[in-house]
PDB file of C-alpha atoms in Angstrom:
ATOM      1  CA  UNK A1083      37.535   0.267 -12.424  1.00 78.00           C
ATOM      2  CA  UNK A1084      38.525   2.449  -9.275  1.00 80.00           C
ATOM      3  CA  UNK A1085      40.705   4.430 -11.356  1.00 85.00           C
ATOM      4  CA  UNK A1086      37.616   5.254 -13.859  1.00 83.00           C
ATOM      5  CA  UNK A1087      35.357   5.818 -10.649  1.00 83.00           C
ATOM      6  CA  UNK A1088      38.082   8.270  -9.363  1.00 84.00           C
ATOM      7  CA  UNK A1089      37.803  10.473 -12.519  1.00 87.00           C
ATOM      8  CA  UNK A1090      41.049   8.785 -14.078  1.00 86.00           C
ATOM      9  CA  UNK A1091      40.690  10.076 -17.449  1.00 90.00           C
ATOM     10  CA  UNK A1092      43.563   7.537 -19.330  1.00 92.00           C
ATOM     11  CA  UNK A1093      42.040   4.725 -17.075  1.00 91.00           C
ATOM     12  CA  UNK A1094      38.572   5.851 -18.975  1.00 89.00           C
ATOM     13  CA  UNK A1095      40.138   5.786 -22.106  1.00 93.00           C
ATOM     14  CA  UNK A1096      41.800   2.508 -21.640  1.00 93.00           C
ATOM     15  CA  UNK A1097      37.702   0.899 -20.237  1.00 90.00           C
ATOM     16  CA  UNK A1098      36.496   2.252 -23.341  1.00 92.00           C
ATOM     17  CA  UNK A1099      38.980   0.740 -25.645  1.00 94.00           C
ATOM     18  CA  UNK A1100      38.473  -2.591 -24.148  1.00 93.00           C
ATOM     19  CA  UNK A1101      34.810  -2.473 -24.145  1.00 94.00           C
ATOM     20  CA  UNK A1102      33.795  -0.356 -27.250  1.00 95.00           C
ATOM     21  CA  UNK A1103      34.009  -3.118 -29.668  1.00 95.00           C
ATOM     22  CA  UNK A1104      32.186  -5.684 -27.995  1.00 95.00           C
ATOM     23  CA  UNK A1105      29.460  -2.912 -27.200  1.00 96.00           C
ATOM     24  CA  UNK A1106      29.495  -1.958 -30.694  1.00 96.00           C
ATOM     25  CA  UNK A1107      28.978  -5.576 -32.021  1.00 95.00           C
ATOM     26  CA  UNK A1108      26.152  -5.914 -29.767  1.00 95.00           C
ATOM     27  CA  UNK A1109      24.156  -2.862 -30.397  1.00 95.00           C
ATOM     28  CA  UNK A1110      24.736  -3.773 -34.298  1.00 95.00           C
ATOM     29  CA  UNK A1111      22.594  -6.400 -33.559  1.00 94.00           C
ATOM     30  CA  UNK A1112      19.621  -4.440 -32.801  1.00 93.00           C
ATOM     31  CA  UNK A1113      20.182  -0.719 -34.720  1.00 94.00           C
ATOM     32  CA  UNK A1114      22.256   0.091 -38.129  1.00 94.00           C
ATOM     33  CA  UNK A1115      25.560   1.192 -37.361  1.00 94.00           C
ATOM     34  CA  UNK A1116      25.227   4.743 -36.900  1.00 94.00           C
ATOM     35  CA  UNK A1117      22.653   4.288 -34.415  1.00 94.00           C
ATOM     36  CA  UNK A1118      24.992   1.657 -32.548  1.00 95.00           C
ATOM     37  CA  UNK A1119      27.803   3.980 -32.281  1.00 94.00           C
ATOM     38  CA  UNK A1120      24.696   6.423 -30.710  1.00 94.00           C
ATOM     39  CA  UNK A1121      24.276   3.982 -28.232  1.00 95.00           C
ATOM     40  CA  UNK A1122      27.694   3.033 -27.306  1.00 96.00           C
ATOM     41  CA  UNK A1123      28.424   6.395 -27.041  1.00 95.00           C
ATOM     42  CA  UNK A1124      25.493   7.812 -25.076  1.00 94.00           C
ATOM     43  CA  UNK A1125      26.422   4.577 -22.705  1.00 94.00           C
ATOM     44  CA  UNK A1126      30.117   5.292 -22.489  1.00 92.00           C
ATOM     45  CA  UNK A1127      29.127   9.150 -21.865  1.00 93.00           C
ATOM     46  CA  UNK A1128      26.472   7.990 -19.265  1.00 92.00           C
ATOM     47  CA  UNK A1129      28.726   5.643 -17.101  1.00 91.00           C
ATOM     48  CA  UNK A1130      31.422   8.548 -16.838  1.00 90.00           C
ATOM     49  CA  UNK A1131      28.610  10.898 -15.470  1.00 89.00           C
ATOM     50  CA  UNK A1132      27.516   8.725 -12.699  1.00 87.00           C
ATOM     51  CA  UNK A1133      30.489   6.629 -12.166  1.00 86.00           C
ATOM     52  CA  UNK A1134      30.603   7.637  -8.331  1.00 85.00           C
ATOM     53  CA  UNK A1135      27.102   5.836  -7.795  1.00 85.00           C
ATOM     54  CA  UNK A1136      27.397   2.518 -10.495  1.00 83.00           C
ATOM     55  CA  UNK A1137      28.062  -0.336  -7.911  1.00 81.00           C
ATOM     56  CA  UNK A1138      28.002  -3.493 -10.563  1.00 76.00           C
ATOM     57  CA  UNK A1139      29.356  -6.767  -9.691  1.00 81.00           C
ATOM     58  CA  UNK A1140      30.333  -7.415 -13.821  1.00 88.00           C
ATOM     59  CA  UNK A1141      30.670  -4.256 -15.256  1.00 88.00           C
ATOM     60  CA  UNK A1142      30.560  -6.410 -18.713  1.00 88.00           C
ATOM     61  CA  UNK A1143      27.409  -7.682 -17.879  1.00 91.00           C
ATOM     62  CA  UNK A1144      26.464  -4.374 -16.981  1.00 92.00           C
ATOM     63  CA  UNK A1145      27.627  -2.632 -19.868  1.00 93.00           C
ATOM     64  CA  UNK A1146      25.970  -5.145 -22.028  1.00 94.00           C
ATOM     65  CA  UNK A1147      22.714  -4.652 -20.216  1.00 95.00           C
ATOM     66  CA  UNK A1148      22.691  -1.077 -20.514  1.00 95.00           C
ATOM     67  CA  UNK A1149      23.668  -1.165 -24.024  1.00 96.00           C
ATOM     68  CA  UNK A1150      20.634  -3.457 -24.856  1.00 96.00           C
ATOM     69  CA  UNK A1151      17.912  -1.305 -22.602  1.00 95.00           C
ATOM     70  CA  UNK A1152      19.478   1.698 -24.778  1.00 95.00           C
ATOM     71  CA  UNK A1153      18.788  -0.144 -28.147  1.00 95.00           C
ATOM     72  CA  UNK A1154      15.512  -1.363 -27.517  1.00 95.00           C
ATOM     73  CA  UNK A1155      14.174   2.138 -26.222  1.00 94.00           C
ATOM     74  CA  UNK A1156      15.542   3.935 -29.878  1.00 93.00           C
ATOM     75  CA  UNK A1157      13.759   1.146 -31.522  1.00 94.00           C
ATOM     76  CA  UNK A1158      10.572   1.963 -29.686  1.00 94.00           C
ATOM     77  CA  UNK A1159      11.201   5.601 -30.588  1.00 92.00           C
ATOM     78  CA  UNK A1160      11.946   5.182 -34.131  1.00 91.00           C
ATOM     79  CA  UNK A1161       8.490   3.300 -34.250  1.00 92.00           C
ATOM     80  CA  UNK A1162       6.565   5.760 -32.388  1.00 90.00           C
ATOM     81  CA  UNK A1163       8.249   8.058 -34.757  1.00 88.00           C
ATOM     82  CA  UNK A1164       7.631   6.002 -38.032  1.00 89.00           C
ATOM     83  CA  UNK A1165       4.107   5.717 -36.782  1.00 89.00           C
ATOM     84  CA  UNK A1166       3.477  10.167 -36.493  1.00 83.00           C
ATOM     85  CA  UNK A1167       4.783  10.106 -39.981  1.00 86.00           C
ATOM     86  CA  UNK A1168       2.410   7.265 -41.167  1.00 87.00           C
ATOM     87  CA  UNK A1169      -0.744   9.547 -40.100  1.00 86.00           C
ATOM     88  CA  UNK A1170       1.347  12.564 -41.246  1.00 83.00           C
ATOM     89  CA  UNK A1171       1.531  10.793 -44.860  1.00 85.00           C
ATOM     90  CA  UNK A1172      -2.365   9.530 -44.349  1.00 83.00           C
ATOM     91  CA  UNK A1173      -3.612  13.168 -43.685  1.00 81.00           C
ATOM     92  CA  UNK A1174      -1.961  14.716 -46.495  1.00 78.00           C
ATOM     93  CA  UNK A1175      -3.272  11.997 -49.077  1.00 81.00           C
ATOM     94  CA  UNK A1176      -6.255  12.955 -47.147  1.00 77.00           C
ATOM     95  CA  UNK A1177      -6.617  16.601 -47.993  1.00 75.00           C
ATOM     96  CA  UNK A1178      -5.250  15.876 -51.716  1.00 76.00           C
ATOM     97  CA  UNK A1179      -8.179  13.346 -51.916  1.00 73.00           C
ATOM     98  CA  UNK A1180     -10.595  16.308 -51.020  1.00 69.00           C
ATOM     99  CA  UNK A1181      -9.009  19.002 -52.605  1.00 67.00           C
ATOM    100  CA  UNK A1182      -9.386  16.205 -55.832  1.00 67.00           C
ATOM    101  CA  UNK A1183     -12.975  15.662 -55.012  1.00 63.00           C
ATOM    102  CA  UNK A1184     -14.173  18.928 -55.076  1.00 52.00           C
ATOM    103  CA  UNK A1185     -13.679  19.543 -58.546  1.00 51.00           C
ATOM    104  CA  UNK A1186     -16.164  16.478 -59.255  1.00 51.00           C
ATOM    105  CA  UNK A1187     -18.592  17.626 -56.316  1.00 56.00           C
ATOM    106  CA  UNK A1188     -21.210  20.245 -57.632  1.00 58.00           C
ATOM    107  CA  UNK A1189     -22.508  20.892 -54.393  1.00 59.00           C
ATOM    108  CA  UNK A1190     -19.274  21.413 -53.237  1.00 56.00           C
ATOM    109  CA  UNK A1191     -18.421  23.949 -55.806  1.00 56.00           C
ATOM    110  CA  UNK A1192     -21.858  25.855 -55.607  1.00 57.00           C
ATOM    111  CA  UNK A1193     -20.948  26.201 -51.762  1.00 55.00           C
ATOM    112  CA  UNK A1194     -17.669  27.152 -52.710  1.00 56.00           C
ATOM    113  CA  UNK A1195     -18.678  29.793 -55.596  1.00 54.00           C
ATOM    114  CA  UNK A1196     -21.044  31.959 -52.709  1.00 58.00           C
ATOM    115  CA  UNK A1197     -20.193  33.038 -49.644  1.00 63.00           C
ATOM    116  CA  UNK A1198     -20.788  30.923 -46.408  1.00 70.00           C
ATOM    117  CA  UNK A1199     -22.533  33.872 -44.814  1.00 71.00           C
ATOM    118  CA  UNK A1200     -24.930  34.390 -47.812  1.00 78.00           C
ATOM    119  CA  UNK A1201     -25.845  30.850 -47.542  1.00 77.00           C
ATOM    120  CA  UNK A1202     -26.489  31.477 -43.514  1.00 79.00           C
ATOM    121  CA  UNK A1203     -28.470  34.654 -44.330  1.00 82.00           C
ATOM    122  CA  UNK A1204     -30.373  33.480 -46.511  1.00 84.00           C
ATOM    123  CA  UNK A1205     -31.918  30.774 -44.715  1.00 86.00           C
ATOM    124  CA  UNK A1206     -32.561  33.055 -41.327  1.00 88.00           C
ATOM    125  CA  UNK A1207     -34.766  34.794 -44.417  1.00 90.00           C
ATOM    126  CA  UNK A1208     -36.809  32.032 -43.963  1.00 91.00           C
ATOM    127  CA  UNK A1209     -37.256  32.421 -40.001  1.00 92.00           C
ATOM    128  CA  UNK A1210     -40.469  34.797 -38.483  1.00 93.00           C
ATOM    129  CA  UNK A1211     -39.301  38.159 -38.611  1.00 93.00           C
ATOM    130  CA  UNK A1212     -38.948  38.568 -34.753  1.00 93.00           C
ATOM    131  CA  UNK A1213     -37.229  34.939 -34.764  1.00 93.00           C
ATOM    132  CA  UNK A1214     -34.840  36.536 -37.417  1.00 92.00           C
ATOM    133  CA  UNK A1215     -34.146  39.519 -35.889  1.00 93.00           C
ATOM    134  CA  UNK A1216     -33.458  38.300 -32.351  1.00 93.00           C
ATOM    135  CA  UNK A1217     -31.260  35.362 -34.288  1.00 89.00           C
ATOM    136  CA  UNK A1218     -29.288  38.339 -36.223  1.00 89.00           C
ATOM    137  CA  UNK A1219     -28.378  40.497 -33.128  1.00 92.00           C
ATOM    138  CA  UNK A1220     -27.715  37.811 -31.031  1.00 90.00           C
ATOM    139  CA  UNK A1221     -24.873  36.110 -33.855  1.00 85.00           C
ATOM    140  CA  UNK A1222     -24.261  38.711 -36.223  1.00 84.00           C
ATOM    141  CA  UNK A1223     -24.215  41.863 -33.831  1.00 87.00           C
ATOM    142  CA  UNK A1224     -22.779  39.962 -30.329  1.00 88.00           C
ATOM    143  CA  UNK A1225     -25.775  41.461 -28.312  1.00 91.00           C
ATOM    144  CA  UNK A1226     -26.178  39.424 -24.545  1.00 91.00           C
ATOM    145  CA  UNK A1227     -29.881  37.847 -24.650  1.00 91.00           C
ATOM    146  CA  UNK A1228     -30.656  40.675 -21.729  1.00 92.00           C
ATOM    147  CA  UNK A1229     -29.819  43.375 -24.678  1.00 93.00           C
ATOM    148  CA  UNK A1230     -31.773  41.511 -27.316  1.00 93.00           C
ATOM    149  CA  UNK A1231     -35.069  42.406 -24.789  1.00 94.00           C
ATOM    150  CA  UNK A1232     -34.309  45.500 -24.499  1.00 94.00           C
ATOM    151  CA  UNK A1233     -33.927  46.594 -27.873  1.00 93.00           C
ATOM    152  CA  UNK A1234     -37.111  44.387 -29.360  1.00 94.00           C
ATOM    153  CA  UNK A1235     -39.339  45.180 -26.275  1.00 94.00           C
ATOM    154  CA  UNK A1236     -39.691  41.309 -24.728  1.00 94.00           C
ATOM    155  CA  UNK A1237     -39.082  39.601 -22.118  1.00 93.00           C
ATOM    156  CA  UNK A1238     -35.422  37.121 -21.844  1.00 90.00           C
ATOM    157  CA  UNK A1239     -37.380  34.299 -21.655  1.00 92.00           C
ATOM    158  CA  UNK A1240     -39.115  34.823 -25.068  1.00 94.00           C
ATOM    159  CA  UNK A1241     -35.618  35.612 -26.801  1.00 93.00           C
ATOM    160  CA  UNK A1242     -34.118  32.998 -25.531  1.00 92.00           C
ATOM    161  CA  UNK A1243     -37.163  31.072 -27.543  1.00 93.00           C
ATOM    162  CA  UNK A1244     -37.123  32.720 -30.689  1.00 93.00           C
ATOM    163  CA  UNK A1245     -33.330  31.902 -30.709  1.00 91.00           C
ATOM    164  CA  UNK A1246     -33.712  28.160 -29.655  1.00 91.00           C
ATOM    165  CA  UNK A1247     -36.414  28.049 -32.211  1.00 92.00           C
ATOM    166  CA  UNK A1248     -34.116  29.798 -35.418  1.00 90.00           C
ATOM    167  CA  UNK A1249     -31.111  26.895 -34.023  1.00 89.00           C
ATOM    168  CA  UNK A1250     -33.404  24.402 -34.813  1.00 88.00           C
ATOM    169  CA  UNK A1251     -34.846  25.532 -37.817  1.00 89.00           C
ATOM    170  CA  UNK A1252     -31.394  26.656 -39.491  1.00 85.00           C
ATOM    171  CA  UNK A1253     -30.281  23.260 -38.301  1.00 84.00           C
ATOM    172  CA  UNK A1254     -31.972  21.346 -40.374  1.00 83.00           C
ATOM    173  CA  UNK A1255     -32.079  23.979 -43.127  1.00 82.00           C
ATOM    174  CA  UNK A1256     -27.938  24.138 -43.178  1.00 79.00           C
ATOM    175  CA  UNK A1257     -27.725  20.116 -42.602  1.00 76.00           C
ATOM    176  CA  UNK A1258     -25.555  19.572 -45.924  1.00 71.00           C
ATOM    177  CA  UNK A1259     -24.016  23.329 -45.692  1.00 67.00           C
ATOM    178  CA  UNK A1260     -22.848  22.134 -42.000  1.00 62.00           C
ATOM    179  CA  UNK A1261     -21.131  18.335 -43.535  1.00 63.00           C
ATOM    180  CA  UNK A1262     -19.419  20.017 -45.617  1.00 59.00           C
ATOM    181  CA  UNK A1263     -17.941  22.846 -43.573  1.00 57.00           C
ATOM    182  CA  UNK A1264     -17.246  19.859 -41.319  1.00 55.00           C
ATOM    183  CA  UNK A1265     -15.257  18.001 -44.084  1.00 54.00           C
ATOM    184  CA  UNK A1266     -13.067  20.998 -44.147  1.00 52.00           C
TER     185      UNK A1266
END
């Protein structure tokens, strides 16, 4: 074991040959074999990196130790991974379940046939025509509320009412436009 700790390649080579199989027939207890030899390996490749600073009383104990902490971890991976491509699997049945469903949904498809903006416009239509047009400049055209005043001849304050007024009424006007954008 000093040998190894000194960098003593052949004495390495000579630890790992006595150890190896014994590791191996361990970590095959917990992983397949290709994982095992993973594990033994990372181990092996491990100890030589900080052999200056591993003090262990029973370096078989040790080994063994290390070898089972290493095995348990890649299970715990391998679930966590397993478990990403569960919900990967679940989303895409997911979106094949809508994109199935909208062929059956005529709501769906009538939302689908017009444009999402023509829908929009033509319920701010409905609005008061000073509701509309402050609605319009301030969503369609980007104006600040401040520019909105200016160019209709009112105050912030009643700009910032005709707006909150055209959210709520378009709210309840776009309800099943909205759950379905939502669904997609």
């Amino acid at each position: 074991m000093e040998k190894v700790r000194q960098g003593d390649r052949t004495a390495f080579r000579d630890f790992f040959a006595c150890f190896y199989p014994r590791l191996m027939a361990l970590a095959c207890r917990f992983v397949d074999e290709d994982a095992a030899n993973d594990v033994v390996q990372d181990v092996f490749a491990s100890y030589w990196e900080r052999k200056h600073t591993i003090e262990a009383d029973n370096i078989q104990s040790f080994l063994f130790k290390w070898v089972q902490n290493h095995c348990l971890n890649y299970i715990k991976h391998r679930m966590v991974v397993e478990e990403y491509e569960a919900q990967v699997r679940l989303a895409n049945a997911r979106v094949v379940f809508l994109e199935n469903m909208s062929d059956a949904n005529d709501t769906l498809r009538q939302l689908m046939s017009r444009n999402l903006l023509e829908v929009v416009e033509e319920a701010v239509r409905k609005l008061p025509p000073k509701c509309a047009q402050a609605f319009r400049l301030c969503y369609f055209e980007d104006f600040s509320h401040k520019e909105i005043a200016e160019t209709m001849h009112i105050s912030p304050r009643t700009v910032e009412g005709h707006i909150r007024q055209a959210i709520l009424f378009l709210r309840d006007e776009l309800r099943n436009v909205w759950m379905i954008v939502v669904l997609f």
